[in-house]
mmCIF file of C-alpha atoms and ligand atoms in Angstrom:
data_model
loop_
_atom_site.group_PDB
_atom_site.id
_atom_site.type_symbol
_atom_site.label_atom_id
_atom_site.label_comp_id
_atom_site.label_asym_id
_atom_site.label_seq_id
_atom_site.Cartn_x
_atom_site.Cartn_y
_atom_site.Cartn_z
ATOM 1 C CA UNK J 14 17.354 -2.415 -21.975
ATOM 2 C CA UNK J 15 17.829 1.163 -21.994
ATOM 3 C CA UNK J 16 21.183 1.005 -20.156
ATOM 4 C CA UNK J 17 23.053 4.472 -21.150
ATOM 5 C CA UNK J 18 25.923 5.334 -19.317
ATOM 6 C CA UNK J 19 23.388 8.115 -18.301
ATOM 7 C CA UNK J 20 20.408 6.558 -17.170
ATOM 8 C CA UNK J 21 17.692 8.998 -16.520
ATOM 9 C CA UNK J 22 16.626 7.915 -12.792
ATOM 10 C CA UNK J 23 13.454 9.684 -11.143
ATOM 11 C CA UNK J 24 13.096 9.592 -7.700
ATOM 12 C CA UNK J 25 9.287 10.184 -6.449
ATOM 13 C CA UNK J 26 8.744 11.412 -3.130
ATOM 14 C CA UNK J 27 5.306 11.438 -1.774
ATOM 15 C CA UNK J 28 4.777 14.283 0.988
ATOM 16 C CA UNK J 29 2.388 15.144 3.309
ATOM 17 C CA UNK J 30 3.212 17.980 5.810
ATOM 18 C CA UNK J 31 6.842 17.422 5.687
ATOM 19 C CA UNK J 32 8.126 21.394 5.943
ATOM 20 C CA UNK J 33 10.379 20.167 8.694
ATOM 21 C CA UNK J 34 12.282 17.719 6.798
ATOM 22 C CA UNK J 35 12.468 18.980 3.114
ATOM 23 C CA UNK J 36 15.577 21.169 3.182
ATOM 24 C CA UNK J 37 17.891 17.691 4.673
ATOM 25 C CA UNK J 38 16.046 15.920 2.846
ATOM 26 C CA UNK J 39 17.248 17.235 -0.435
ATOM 27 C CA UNK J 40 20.718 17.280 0.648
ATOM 28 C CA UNK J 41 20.793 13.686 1.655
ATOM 29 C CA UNK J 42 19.298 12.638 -1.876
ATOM 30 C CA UNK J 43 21.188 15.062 -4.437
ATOM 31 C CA UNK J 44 24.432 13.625 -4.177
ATOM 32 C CA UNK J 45 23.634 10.630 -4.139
ATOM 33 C CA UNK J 46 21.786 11.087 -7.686
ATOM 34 C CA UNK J 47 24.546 13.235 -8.993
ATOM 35 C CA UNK J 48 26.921 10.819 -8.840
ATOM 36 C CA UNK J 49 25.200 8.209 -10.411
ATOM 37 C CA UNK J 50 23.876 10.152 -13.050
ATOM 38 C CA UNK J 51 23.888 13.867 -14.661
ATOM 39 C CA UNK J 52 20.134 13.153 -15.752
ATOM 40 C CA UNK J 53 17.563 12.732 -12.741
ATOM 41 C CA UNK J 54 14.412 14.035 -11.666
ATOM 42 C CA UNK J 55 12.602 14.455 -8.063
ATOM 43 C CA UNK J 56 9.089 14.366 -8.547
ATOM 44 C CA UNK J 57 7.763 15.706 -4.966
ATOM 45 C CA UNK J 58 4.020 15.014 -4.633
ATOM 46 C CA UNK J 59 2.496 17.626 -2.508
ATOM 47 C CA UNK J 60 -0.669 15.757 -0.773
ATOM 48 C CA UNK J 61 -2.658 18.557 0.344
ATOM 49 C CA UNK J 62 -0.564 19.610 3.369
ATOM 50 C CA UNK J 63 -1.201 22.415 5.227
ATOM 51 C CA UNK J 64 1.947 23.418 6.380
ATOM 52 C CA UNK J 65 4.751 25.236 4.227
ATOM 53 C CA UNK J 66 5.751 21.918 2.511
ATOM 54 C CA UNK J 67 4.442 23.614 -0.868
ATOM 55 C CA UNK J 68 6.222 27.113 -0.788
ATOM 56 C CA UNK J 69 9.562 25.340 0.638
ATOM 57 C CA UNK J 70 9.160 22.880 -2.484
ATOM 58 C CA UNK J 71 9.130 25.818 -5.100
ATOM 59 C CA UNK J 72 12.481 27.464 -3.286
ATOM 60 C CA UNK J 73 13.747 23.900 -3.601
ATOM 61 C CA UNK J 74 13.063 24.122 -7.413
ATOM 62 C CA UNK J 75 14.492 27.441 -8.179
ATOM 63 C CA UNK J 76 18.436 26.010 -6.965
ATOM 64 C CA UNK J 77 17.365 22.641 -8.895
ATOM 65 C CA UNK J 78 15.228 22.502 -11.166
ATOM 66 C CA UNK J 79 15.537 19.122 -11.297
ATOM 67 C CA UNK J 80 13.012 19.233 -8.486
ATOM 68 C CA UNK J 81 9.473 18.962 -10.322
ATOM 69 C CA UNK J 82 6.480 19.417 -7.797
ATOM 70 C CA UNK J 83 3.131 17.897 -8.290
ATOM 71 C CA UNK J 84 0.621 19.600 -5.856
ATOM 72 C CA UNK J 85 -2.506 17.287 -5.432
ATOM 73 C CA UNK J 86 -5.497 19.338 -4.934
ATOM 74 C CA UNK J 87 -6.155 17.850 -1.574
ATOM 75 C CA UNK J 88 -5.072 15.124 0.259
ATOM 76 C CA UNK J 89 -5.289 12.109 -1.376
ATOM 77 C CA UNK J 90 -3.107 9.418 1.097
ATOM 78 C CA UNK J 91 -0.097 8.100 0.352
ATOM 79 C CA UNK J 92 -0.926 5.636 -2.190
ATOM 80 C CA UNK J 93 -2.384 7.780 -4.762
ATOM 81 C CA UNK J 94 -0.021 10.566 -4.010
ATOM 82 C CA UNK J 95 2.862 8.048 -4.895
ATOM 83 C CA UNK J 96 0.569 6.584 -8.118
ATOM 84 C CA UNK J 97 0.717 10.189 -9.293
ATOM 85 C CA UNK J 98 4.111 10.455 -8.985
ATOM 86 C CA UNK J 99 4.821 7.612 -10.787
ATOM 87 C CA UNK J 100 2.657 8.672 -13.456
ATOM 88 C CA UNK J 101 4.621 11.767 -13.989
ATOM 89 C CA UNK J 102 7.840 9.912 -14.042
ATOM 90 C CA UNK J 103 9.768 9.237 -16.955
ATOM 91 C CA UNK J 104 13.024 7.998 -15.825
ATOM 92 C CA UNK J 105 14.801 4.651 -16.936
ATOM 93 C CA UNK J 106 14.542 3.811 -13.901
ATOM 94 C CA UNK J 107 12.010 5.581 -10.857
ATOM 95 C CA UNK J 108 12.496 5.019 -6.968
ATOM 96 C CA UNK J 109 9.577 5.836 -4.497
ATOM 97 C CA UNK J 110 11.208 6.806 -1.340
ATOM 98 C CA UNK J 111 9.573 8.411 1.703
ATOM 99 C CA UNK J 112 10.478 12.031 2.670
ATOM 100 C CA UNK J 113 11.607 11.520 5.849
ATOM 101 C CA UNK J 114 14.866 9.884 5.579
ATOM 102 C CA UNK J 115 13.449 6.422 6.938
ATOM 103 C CA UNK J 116 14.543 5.467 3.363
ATOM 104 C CA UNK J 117 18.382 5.353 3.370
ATOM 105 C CA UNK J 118 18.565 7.488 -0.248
ATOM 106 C CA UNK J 119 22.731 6.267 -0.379
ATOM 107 C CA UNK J 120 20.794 2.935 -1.026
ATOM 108 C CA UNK J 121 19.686 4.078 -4.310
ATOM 109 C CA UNK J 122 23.131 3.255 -5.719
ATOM 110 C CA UNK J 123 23.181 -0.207 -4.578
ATOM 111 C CA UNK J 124 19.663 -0.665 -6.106
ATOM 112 C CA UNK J 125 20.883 1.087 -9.228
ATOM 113 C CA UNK J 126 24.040 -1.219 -9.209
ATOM 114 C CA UNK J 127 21.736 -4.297 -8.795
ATOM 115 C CA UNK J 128 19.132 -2.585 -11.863
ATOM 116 C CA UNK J 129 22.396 -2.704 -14.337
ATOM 117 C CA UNK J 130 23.452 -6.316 -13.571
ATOM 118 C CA UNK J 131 19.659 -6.957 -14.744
ATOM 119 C CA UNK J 132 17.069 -7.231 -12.659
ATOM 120 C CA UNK J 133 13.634 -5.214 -13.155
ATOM 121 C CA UNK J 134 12.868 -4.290 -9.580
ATOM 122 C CA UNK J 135 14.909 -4.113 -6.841
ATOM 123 C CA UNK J 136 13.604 -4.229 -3.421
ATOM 124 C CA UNK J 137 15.307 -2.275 -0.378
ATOM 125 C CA UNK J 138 13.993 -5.062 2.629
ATOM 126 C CA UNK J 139 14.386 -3.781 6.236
ATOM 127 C CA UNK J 140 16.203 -5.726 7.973
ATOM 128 C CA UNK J 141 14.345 -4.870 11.571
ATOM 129 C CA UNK J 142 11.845 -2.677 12.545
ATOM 130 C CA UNK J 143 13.888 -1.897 16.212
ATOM 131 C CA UNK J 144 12.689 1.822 15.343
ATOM 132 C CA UNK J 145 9.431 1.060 15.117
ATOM 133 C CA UNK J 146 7.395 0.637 17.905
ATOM 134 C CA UNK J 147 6.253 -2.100 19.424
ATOM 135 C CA UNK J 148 2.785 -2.312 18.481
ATOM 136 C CA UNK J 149 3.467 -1.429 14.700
ATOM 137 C CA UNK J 150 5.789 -3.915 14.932
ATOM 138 C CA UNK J 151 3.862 -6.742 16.391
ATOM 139 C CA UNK J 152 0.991 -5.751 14.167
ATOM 140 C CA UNK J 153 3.096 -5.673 10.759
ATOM 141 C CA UNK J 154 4.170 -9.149 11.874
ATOM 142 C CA UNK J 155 0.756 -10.499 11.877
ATOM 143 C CA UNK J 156 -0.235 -8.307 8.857
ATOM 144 C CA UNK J 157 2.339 -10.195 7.020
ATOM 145 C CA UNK J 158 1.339 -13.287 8.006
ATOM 146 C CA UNK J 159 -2.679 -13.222 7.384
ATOM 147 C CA UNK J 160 -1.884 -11.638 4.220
ATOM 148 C CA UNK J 161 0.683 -13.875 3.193
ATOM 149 C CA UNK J 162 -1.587 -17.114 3.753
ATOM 150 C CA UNK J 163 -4.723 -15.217 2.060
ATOM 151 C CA UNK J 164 -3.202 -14.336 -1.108
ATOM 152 C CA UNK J 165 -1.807 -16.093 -3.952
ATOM 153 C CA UNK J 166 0.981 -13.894 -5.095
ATOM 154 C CA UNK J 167 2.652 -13.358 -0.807
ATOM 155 C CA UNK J 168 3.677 -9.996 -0.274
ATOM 156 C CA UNK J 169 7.376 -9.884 0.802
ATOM 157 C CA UNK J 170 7.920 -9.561 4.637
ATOM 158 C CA UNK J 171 9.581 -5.924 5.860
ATOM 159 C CA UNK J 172 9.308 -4.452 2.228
ATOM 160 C CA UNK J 173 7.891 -1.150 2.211
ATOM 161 C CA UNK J 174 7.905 1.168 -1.143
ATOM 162 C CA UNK J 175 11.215 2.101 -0.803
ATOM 163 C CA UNK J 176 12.612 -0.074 -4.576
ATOM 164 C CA UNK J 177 14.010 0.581 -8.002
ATOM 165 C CA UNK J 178 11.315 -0.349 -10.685
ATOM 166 C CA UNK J 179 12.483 -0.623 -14.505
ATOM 167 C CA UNK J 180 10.677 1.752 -17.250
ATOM 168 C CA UNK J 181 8.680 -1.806 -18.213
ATOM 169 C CA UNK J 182 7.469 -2.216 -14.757
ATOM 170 C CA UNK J 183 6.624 1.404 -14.420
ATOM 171 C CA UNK J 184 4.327 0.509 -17.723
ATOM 172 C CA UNK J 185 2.748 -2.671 -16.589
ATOM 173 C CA UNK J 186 1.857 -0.756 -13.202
ATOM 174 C CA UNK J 187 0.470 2.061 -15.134
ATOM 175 C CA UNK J 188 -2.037 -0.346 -16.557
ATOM 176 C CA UNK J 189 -3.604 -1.209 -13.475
ATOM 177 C CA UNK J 190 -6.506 1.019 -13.241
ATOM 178 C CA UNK J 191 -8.067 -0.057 -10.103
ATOM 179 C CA UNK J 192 -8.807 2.630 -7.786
ATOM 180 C CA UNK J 193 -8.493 0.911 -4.329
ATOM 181 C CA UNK J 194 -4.231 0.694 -4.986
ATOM 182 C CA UNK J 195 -2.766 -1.525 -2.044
ATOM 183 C CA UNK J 196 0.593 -0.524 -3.406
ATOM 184 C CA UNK J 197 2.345 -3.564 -1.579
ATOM 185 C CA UNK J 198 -0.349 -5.515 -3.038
ATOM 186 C CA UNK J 199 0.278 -4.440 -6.220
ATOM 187 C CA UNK J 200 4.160 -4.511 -6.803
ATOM 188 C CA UNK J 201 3.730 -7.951 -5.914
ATOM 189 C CA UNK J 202 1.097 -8.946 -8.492
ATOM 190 C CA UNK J 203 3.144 -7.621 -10.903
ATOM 191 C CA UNK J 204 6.497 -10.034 -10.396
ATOM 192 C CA UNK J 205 9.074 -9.323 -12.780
ATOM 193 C CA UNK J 206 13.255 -10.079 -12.173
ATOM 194 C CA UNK J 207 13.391 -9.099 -8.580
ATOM 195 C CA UNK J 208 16.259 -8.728 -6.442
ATOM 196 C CA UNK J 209 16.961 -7.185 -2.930
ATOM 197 C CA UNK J 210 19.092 -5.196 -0.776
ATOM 198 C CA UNK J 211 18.672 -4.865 3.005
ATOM 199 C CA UNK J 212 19.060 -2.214 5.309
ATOM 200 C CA UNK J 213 18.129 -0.781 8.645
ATOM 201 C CA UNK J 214 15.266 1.225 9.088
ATOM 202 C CA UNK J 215 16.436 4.695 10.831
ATOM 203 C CA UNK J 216 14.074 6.376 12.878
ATOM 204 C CA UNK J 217 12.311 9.430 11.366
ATOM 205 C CA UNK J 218 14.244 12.492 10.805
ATOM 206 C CA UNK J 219 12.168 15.137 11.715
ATOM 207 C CA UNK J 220 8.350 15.442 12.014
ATOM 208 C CA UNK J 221 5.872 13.206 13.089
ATOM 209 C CA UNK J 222 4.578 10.053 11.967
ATOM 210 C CA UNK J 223 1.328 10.568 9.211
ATOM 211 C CA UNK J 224 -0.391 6.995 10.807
ATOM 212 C CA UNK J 225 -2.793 6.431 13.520
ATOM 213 C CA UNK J 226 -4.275 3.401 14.742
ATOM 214 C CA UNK J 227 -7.576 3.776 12.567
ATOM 215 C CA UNK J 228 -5.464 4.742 9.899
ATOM 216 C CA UNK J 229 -3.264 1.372 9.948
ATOM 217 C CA UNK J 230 -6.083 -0.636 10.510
ATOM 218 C CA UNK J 231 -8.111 0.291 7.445
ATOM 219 C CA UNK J 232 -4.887 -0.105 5.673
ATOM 220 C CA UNK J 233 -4.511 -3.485 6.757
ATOM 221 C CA UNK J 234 -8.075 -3.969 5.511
ATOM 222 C CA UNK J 235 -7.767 -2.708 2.637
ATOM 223 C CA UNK J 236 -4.918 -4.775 1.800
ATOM 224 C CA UNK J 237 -6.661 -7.510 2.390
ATOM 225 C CA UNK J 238 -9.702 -6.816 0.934
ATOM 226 C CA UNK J 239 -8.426 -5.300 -2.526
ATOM 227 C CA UNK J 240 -6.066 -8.338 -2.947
ATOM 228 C CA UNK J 241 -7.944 -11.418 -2.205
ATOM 229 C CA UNK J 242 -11.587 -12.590 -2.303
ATOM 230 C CA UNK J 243 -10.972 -15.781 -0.007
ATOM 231 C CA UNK J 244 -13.011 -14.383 2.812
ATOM 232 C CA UNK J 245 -16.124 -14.562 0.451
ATOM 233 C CA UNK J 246 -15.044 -18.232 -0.027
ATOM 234 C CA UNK J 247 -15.062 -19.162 3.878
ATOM 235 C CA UNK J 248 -18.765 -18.079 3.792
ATOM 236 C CA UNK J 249 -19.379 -21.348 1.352
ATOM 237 C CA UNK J 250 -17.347 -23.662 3.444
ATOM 238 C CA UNK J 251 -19.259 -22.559 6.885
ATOM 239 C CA UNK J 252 -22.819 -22.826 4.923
ATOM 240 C CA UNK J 253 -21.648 -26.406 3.608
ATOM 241 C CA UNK J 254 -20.774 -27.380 7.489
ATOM 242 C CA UNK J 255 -23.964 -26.009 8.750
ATOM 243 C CA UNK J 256 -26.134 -27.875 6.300
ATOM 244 C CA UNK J 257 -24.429 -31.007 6.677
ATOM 245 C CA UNK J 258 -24.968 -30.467 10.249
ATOM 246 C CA UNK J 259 -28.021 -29.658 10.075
ATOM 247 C CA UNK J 260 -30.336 -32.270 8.358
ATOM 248 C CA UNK J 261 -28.383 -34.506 10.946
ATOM 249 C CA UNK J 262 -29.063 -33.496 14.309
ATOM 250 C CA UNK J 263 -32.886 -32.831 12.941
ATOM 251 C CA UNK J 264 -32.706 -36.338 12.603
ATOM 252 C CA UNK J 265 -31.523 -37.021 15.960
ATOM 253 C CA UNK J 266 -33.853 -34.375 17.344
ATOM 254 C CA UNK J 267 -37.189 -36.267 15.007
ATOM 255 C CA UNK J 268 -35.523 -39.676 16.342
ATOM 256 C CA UNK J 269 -34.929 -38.946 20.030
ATOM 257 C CA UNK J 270 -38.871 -37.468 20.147
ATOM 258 C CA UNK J 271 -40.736 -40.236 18.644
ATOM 259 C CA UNK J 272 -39.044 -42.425 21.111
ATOM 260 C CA UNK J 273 -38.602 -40.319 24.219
ATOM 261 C CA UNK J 274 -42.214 -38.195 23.800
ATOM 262 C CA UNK J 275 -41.685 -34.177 23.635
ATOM 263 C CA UNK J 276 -41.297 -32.865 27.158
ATOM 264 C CA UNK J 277 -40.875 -29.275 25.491
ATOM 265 C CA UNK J 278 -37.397 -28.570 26.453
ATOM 266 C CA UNK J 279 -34.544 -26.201 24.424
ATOM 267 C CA UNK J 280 -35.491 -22.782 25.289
ATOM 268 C CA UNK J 281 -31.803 -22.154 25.862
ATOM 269 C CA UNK J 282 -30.222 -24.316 23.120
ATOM 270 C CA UNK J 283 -32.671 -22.643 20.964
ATOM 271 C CA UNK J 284 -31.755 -19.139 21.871
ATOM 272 C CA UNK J 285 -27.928 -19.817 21.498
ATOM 273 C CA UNK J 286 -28.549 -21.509 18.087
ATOM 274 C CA UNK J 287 -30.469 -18.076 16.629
ATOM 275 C CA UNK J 288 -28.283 -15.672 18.191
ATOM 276 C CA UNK J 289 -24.773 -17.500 17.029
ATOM 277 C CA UNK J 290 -26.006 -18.206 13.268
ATOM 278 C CA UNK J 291 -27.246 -14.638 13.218
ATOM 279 C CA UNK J 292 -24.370 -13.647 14.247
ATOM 280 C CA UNK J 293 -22.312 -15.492 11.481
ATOM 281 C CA UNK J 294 -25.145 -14.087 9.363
ATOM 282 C CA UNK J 295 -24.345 -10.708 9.719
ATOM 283 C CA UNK J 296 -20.257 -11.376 9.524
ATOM 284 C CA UNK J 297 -21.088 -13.065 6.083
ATOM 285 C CA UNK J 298 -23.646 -10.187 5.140
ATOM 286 C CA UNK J 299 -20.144 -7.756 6.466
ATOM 287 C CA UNK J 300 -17.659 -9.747 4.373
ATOM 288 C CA UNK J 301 -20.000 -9.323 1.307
ATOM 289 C CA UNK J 302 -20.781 -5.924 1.835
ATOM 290 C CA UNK J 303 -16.874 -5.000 1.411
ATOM 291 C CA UNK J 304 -16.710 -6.175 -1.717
ATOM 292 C CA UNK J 305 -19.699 -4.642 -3.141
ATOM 293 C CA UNK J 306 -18.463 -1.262 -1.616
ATOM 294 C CA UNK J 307 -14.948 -1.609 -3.429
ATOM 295 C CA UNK J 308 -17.074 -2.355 -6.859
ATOM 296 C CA UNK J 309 -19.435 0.316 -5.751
ATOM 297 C CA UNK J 310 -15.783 2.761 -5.912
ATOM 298 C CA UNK J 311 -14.409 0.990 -9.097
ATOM 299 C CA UNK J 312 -17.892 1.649 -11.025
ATOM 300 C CA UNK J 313 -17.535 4.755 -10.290
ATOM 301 C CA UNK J 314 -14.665 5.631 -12.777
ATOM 302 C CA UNK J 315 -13.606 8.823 -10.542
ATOM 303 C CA UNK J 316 -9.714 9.910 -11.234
ATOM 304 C CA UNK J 317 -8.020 8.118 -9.250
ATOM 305 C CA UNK J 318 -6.473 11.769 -7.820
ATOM 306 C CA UNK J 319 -6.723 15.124 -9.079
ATOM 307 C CA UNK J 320 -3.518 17.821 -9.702
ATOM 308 C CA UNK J 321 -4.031 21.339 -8.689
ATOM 309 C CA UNK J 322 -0.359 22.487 -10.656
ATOM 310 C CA UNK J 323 2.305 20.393 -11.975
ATOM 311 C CA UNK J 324 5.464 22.487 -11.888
ATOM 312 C CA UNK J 325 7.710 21.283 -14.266
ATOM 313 C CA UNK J 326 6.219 18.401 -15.688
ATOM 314 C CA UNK J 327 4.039 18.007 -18.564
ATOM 315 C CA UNK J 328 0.327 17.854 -17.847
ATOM 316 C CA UNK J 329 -0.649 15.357 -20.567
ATOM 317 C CA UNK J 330 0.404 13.481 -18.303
ATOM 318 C CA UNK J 331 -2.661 14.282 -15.915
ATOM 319 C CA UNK J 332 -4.441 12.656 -13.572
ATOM 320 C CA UNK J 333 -6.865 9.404 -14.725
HETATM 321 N N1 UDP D 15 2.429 10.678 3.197
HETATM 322 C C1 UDP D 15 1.608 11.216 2.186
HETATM 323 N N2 UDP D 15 0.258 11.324 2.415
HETATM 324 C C2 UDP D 15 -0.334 10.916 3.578
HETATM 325 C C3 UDP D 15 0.511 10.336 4.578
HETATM 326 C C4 UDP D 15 1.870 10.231 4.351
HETATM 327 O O1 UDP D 15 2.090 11.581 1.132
HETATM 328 O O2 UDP D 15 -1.539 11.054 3.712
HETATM 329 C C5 UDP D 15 3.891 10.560 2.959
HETATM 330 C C6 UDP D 15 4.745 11.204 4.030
HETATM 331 O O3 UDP D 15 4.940 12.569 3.788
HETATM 332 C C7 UDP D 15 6.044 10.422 3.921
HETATM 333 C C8 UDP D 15 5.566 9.035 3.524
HETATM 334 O O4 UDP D 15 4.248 9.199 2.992
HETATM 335 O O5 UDP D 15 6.899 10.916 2.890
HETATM 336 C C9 UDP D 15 5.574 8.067 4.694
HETATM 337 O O6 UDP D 15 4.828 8.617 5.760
HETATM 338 P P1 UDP D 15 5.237 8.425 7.285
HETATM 339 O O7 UDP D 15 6.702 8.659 7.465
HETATM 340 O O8 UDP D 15 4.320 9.272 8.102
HETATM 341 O O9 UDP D 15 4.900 6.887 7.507
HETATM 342 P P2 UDP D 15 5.790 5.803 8.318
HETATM 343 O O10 UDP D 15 7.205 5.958 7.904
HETATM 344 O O11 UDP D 15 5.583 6.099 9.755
HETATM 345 O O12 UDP D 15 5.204 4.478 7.888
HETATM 346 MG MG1 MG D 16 8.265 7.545 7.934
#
């Protein structure tokens, strides 16, 4: 392991119209790095805002140049702004941690502590969501839960992106090319020596919140869309009931008018059977037709995100 006394650590900080919290945000995080290490890097993704985040970044930069800015060409979301990040990244260790001081950055060197006694990736795991609000809350709770039973690999409970990942983690997740990145998804796939360390979740520090309803709900879709295909599966169980079902109560139906005559009954039982297994036609047809659009995306081969200027980072490095 490449465990110098001087670990290079890169921090990547994903921001989206964040002018208002930049300036403490930097002096929360600095220390904090400088006494850990003399060798660090803050790679601040700029995700298309509109606001001053961009100029405020490159004052930033001239006191530190430690501060590298990569300035997406448009908004991207906060996944790919953070998978461009971490493509630029090439600390010993890297840290994704939001801008806004929800993630505590004095945590970083209890995750660092936890890196050196060995483990790959270390998780920071809230230990409530009191600052939240009550229907993020509720709805991260049953998030959680649906995802959890769907998918093979769980995805931790109250673990956001806020963790330490090793340079061989950094790797592995560089080699997933998929475009439709479920980030919490992903770290879990990947596994590795975990470990954790909890904390509370402050409220924001300044600004607004960058999620709306729609905007959580097609995440939650897309989590569980990109990460498991059991819903197509549920289609072949509810086919195999209905044609078991079925050829029997044909039978009964065959049966019951050879002895009982047909008195042309069923307009209503009739109607009710047509509209509910069109309905479940339409669900399965639904179901299906959200996979084929993510393959419809993947086929595509588009960059995953494209960078307008990377200030002080190499551009090999670029976009794929
Ligand atoms: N963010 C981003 N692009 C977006 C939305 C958000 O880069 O399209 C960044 C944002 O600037 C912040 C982080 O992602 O650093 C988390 O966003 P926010 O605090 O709004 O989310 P919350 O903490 O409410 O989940
Ligand atoms: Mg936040």
């Amino acid at each position: 392991m490449t465990m110098a006394q001087n670990p290079m650590i890169s921090v990547v900080v994903p921001m989206y119209n964040e002018e208002e919290v930049i300036d403490v945000f930097f002096e929360a995080i600095t220390p904090v790095l400088r006494s850990l290490t003399d060798n660090y890097e803050i790679i601040c993704v700029n995700d298309g805002s509109s606001d001053m985040t961009l100029p405020k970044l490159i004052a930033a930069r001239n006191n530190d140049p430690a501060i590298k800015i990569v300035d997406l060409s448009r908004n991207f979301g906060k996944e790919l702004a953070l998978t461009a990040g971490l493509d630029f990244a090439t600390g010993d260790a890297v840290v994704p941690i939001d801008a806004d001081l929800q993630d505590p950055p004095e945590l970083i060197t209890e995750m660092v502590q936890k890196w050196r006694d060995g483990a790959d990736m270390v998780i920071a795991v809230r230990s409530d969501r009191d600052n939240d609000g009550w229907f993020k809350r509720k709805s991260a709770e049953l998030f959680y839960r649906v995802a959890g039973r769907l998918s093979d690999t769980g995805i931790p409970d109250n673990a956001g992106d806020f963790r330490l990942m090793d340079r061989k983690v950094i790797e592995a997740l560089r080699a997933m090319p998929e475009r439709t990145r479920f980030m919490k998804g992903i770290f879990a796939w990947l596994g590795f020596k975990q470990a954790e360390v909890t904390y509370a979740r402050p409220k924001r520090a300044a600004g607004t919140t960058k999620w709306k309803f729609w905007k959580l709900w097609n995440f939650a879709l897309e989590g569980i869309f990109s990460f498991t295909t059991l819903p197509l599966r549920i289609w072949t169980y509810i086919g195999f009931a209905v044609s078991v079902i079925a050829p029997a109560y044909g039978s009964f139906i065959v049966v019951r008018t050879l002895i009982f005559g047909n008195d042309v009954p069923g307009y209503a039982s009739t109607i009710t059977l047509i509209l509910f297994f069109s309905g479940l036609n339409m669900l399965g047809l639904g179901i299906l037709g959200e996979y084929v659009g993510r393959v419809f995306m993947e086929v595509k081969r588009r960059p995953l995100y494209l960078v307008r200027e990377a200030i002080g980072l190499e551009l090999e490095k670029e976009e794929r």
